[in-house]
Coordinates of C-alpha atoms and ligand atoms in Angstrom, one line a residue:
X198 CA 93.6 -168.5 -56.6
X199 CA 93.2 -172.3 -55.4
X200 CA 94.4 -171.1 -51.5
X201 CA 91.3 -168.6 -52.0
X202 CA 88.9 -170.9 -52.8
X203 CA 90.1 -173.2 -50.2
X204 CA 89.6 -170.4 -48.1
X205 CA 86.5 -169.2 -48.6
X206 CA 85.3 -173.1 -48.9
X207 CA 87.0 -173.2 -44.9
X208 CA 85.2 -170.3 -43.8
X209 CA 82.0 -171.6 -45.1
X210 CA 82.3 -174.8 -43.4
X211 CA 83.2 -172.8 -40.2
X212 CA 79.9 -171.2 -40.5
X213 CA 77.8 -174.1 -41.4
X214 CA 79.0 -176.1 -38.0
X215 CA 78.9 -172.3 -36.4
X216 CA 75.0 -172.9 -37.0
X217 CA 75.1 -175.9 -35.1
X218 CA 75.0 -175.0 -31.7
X219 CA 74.7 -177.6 -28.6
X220 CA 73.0 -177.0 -25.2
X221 CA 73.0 -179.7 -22.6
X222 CA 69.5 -178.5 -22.0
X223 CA 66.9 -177.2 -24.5
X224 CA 63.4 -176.2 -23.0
X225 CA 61.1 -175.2 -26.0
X226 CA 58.9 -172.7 -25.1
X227 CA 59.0 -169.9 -22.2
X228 CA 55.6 -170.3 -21.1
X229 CA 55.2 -170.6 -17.1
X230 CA 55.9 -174.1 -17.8
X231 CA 59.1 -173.3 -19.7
X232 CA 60.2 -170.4 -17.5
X233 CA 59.9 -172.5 -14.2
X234 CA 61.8 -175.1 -15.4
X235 CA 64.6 -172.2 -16.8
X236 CA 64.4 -170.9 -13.2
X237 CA 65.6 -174.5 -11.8
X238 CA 68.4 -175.4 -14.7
X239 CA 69.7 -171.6 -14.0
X240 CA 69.9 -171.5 -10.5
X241 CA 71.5 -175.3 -11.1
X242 CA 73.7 -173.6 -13.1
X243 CA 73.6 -175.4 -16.5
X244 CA 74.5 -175.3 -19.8
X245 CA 71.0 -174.7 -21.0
X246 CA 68.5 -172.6 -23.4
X247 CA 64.8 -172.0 -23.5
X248 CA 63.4 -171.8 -27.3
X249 CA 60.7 -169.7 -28.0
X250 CA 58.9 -168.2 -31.2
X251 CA 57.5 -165.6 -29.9
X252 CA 58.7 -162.3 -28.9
X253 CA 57.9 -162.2 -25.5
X254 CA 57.2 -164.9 -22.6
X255 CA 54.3 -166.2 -21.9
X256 CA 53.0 -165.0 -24.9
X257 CA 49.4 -166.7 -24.2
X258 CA 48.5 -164.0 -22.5
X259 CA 48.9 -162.0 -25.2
X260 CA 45.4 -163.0 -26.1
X261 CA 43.7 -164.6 -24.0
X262 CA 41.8 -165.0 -21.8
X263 CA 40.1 -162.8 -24.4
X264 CA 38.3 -160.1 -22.2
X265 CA 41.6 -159.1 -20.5
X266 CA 40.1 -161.0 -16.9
X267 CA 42.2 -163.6 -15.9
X268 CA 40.7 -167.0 -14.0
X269 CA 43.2 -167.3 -12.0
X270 CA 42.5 -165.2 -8.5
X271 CA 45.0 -163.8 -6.8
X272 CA 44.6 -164.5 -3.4
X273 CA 46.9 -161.7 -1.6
X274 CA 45.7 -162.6 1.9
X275 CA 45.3 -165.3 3.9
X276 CA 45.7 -164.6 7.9
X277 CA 48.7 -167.1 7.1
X278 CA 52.4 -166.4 7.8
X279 CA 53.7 -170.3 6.5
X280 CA 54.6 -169.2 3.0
X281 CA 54.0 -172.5 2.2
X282 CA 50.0 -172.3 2.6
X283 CA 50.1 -169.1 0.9
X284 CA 51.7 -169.7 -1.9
X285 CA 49.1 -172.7 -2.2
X286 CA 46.3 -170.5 -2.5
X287 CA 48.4 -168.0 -4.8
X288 CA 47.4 -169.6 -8.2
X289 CA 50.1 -167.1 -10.5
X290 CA 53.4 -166.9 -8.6
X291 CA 55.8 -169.1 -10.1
X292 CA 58.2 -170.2 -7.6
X293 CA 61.5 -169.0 -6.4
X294 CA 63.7 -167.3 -3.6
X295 CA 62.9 -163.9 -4.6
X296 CA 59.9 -162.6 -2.5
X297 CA 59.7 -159.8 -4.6
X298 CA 58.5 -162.5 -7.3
X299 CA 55.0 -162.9 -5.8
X300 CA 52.1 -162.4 -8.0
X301 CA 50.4 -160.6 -5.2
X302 CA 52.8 -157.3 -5.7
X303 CA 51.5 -157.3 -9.3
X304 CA 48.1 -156.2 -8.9
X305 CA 45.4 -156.2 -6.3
X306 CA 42.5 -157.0 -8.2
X307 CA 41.4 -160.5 -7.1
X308 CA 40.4 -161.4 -11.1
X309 CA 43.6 -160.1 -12.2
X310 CA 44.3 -158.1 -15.3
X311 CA 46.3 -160.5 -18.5
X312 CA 48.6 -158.0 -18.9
X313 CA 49.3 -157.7 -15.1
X314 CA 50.9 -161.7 -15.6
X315 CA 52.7 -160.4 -18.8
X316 CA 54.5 -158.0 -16.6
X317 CA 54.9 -160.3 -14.0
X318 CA 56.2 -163.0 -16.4
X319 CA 59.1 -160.6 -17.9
X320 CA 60.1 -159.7 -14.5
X321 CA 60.5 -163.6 -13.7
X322 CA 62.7 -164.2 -16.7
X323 CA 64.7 -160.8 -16.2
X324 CA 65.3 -161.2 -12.6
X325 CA 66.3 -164.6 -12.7
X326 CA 68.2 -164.0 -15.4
X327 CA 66.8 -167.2 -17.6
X328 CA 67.9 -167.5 -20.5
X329 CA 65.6 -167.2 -23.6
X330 CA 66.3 -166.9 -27.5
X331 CA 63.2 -165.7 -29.0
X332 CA 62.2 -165.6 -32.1
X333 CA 63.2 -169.0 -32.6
X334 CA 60.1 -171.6 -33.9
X335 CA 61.5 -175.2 -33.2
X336 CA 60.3 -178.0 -35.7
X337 CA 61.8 -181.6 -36.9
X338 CA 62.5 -183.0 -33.7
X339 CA 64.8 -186.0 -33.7
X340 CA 67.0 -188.1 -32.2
X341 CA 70.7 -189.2 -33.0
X342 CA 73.2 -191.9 -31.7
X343 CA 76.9 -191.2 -32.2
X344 CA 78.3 -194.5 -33.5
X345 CA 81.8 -193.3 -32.1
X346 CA 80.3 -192.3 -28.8
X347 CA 76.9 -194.3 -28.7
X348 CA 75.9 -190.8 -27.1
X349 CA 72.2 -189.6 -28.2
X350 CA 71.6 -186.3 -28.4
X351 CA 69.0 -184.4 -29.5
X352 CA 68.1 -182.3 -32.8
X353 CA 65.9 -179.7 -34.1
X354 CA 65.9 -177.0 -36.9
X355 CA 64.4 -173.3 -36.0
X356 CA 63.0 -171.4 -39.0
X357 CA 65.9 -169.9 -40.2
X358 CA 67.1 -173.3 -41.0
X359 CA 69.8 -173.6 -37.9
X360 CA 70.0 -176.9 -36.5
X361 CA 70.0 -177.0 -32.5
X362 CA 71.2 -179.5 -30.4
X363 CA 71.4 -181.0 -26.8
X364 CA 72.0 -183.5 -24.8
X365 CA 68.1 -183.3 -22.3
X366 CA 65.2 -182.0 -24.5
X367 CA 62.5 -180.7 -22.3
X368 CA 59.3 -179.8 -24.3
X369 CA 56.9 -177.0 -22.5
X370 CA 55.5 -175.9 -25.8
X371 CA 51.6 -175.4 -24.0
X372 CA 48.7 -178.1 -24.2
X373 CA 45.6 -176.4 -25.7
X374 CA 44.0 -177.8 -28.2
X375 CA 40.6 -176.7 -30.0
X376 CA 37.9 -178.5 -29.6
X377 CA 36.2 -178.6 -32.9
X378 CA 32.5 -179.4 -33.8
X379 CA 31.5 -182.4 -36.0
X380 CA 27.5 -181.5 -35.9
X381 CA 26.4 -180.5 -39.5
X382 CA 26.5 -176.3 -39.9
X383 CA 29.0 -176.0 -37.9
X384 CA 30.7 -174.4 -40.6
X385 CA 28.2 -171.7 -39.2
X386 CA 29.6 -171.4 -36.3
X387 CA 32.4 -168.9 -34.7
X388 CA 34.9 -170.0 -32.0
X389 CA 36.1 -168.5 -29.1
X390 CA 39.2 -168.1 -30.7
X391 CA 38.4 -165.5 -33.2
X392 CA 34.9 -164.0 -32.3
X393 CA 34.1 -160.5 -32.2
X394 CA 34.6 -158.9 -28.5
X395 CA 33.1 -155.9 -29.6
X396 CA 29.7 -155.7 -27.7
X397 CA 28.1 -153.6 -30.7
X398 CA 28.5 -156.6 -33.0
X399 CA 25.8 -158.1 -31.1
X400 CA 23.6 -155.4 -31.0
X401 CA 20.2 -156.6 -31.1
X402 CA 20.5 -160.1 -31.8
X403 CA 20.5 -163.6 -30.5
X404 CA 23.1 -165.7 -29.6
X405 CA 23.5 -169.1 -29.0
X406 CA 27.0 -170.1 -27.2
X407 CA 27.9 -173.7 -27.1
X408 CA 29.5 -174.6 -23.7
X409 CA 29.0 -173.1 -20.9
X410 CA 32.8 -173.3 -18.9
X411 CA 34.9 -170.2 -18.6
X412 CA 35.2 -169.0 -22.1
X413 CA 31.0 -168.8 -22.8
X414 CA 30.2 -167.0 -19.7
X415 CA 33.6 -164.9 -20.2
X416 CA 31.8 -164.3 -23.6
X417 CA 28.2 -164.0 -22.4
X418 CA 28.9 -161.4 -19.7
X419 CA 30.8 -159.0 -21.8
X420 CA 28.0 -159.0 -24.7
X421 CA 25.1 -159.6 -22.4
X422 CA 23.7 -155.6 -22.6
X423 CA 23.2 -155.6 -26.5
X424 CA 21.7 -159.2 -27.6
X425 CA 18.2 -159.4 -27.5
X426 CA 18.9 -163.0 -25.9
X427 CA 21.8 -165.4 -25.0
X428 CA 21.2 -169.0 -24.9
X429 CA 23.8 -171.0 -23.5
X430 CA 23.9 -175.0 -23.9
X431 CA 26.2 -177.5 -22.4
X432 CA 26.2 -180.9 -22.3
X433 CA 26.4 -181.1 -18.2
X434 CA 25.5 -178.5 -15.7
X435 CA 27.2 -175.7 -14.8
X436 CA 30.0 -176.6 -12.1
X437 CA 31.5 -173.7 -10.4
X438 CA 35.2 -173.9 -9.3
X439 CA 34.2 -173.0 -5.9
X440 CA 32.5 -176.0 -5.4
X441 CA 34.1 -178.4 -7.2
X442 CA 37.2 -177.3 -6.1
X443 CA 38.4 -177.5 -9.8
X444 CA 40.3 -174.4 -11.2
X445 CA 39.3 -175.1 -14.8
X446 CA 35.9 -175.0 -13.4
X447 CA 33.5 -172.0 -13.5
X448 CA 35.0 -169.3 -11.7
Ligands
LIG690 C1 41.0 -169.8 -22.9 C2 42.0 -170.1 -21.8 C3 42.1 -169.2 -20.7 C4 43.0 -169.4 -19.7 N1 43.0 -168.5 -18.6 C5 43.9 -168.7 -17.6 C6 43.9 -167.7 -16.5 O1 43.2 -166.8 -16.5 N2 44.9 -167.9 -15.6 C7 45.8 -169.0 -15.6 O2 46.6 -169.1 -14.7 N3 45.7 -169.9 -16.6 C8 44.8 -169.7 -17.6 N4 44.7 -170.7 -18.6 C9 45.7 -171.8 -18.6 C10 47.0 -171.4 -19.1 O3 46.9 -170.9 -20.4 C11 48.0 -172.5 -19.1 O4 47.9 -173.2 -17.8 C12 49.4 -172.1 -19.3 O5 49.5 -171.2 -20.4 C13 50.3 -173.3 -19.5 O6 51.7 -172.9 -19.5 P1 52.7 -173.6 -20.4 O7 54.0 -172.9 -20.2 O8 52.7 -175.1 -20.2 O9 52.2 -173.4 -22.0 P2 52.0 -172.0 -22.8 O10 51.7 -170.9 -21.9 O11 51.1 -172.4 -23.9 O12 53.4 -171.7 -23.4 C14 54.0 -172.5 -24.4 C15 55.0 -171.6 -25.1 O13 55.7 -172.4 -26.1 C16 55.8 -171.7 -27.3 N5 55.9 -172.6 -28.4 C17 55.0 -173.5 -28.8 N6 55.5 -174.3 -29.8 C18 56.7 -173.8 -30.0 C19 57.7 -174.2 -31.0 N7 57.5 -175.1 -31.9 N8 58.9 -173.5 -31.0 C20 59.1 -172.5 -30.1 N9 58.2 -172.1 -29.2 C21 57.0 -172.8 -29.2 C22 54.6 -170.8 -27.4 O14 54.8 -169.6 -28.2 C23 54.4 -170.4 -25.9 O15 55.0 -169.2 -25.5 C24 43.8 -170.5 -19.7 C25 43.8 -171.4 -20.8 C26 42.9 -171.2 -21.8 C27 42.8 -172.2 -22.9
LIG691 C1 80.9 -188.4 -32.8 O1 81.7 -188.1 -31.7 C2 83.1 -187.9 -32.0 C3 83.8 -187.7 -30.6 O2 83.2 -186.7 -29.9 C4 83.2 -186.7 -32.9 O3 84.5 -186.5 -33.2 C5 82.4 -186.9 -34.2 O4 82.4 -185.8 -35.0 C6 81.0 -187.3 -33.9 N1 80.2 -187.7 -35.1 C7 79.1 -187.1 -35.5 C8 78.5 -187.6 -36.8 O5 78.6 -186.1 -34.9
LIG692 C1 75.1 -198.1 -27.0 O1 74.2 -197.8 -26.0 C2 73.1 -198.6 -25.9 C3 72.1 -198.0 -24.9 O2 72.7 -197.5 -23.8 C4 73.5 -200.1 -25.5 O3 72.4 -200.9 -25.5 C5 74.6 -200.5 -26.5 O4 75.1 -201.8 -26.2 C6 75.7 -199.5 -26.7 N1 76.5 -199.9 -27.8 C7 77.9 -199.8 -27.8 C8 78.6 -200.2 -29.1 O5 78.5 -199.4 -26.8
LIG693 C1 38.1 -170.4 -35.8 O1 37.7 -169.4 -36.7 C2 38.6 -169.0 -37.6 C3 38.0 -167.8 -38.4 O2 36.7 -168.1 -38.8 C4 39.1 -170.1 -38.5 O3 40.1 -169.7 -39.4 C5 39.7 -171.2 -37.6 O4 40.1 -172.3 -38.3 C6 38.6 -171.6 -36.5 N1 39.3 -172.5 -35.6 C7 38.7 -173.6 -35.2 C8 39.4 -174.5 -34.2 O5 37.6 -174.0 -35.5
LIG694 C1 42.1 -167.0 -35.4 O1 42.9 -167.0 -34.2 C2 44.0 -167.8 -34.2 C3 44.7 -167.9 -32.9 O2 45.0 -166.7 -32.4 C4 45.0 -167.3 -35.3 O3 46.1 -168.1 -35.4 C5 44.3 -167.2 -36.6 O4 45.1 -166.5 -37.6 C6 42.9 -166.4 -36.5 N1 42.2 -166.6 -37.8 C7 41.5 -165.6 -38.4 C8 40.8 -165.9 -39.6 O5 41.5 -164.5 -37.9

């Protein structure tokens, strides 16, 4: 009876420090960012993992840009041969030495499709064989010394409550950030975020869009043929990418 215990107690402990797994490299997130960097810790062949929640990688995409349209052109020809300069004007290729991994045998259209980069995207990770664990939300980031070793490694819990650990933490997680009104009635307002793309939701009526960068004309254009009038205010003029040479720019 006491040997039983002892060894059901030993196989729990085995399975608690089973849920403690170490990388030497933890990227969280497998965003371009994320996936690039997997790309360079694979083909340098180490111990690493990329962390992400969702189910699929680049999962931005998934959504936006809302309208399907991406910003980003895709710039298939040059009159170049240095792939060097190309890949300079390709704005969605991420790199590597497979020339089968260029944006520009995704799609032709010049404002690519969103699900056009998903595709490509999978086929990166795939491919290059990266390594991803998805479904795995990373929170509680810290930091540890090993008074034996005076080592510091890294640790984080996912949602399951598994603690993860490495030695290099590299943190791709993606930058947005809403920008949110203060003005009074602004509780009023809708974002970009969650608006209706449905042009008959409009039907008739007037808008006002706040801003007038990529989202509000992205917006404006696709609900233009059933308002009765779209007023767009921004607090500079309208700079187009073109000119400014500025991706984020109006495109
Ligand atoms: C409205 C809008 C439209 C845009 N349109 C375009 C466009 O058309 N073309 C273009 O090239 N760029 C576009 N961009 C820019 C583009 O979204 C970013 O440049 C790009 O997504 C940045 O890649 P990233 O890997 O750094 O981050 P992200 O793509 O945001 O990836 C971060 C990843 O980390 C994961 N993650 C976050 N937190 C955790 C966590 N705690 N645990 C686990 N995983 C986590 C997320 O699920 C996500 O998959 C647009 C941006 C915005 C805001
Ligand atoms: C510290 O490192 C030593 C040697 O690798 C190891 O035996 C010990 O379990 C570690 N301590 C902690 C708290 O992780
Ligand atoms: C542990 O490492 C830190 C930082 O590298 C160093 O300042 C410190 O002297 C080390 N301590 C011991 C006991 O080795
Ligand atoms: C956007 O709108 C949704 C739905 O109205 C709301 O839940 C969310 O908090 C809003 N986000 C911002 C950044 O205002
Ligand atoms: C608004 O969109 C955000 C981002 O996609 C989402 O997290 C949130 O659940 C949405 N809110 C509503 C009320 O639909």
């Amino acid at each position: 009876m006491t040997s039983r215990v002892l060894m059901v107690l030993v196989t729990l402990v085995g399975c608690i420090q089973a849920a403690d797994k170490y990388w030497d490299y933890i990227v969280v997130g497998a965003g371009p960012g994320g996936l690039q960097m997997g790309h360079f810790l694979q083909k340098a062949g180490r111990n690493y993992v990329l962390l992400e929640r969702n189910s699929v990688v680049a999962s931005f995409f998934q959504k936006y840009p809302r309208h399907d349209k991406l910003i980003s052109i895709n710039k298939r020809h040059t009159g170049k041969k240095n792939t060097e300069f190309n890949l300079r004007h390709d704005w969605n290729s991420l790199l590597s030495d497979d020339k089968s991994l260029l944006f520009r045998h995704y799609s032709k259209l010049f404002f690519p499709q969103r699900v056009q980069l998903l595709d490509y995207m999978a086929d990166y990770q795939k491919k290059l064989g990266i390594n991803v664990q998805f479904h795995t939300e990373v929170s509680n980031i810290r930091k540890e010394t090993n008074a034996t070793t005076n080592k510091t490694v890294f640790l984080m819990d996912d949602q399951n409550g598994n603690t993860l650990k490495c030695k290099v933490l590299i943190v791709a997680s993606g930058l947005s950030k809403p920008v949110k009104p203060t003005f009074e009635g602004r509780e009023f307002t809708e974002n970009y975020s969650n608006v209706s793309i449905n042009p008959d939701d409009y039907e008739g009526k007037t808008v006002v869009i706040l801003g007038r960068g990529n989202s509000a004309f992205e917006l404006a254009e696709s609900i233009y043929g059933s308002t009765n009038f779209i007023h767009m205010i921004g607090r500079s003029r309208v700079r187009l990418s073109w000119a400014t040479h500025y991706v984020g720019d109006l495109r």
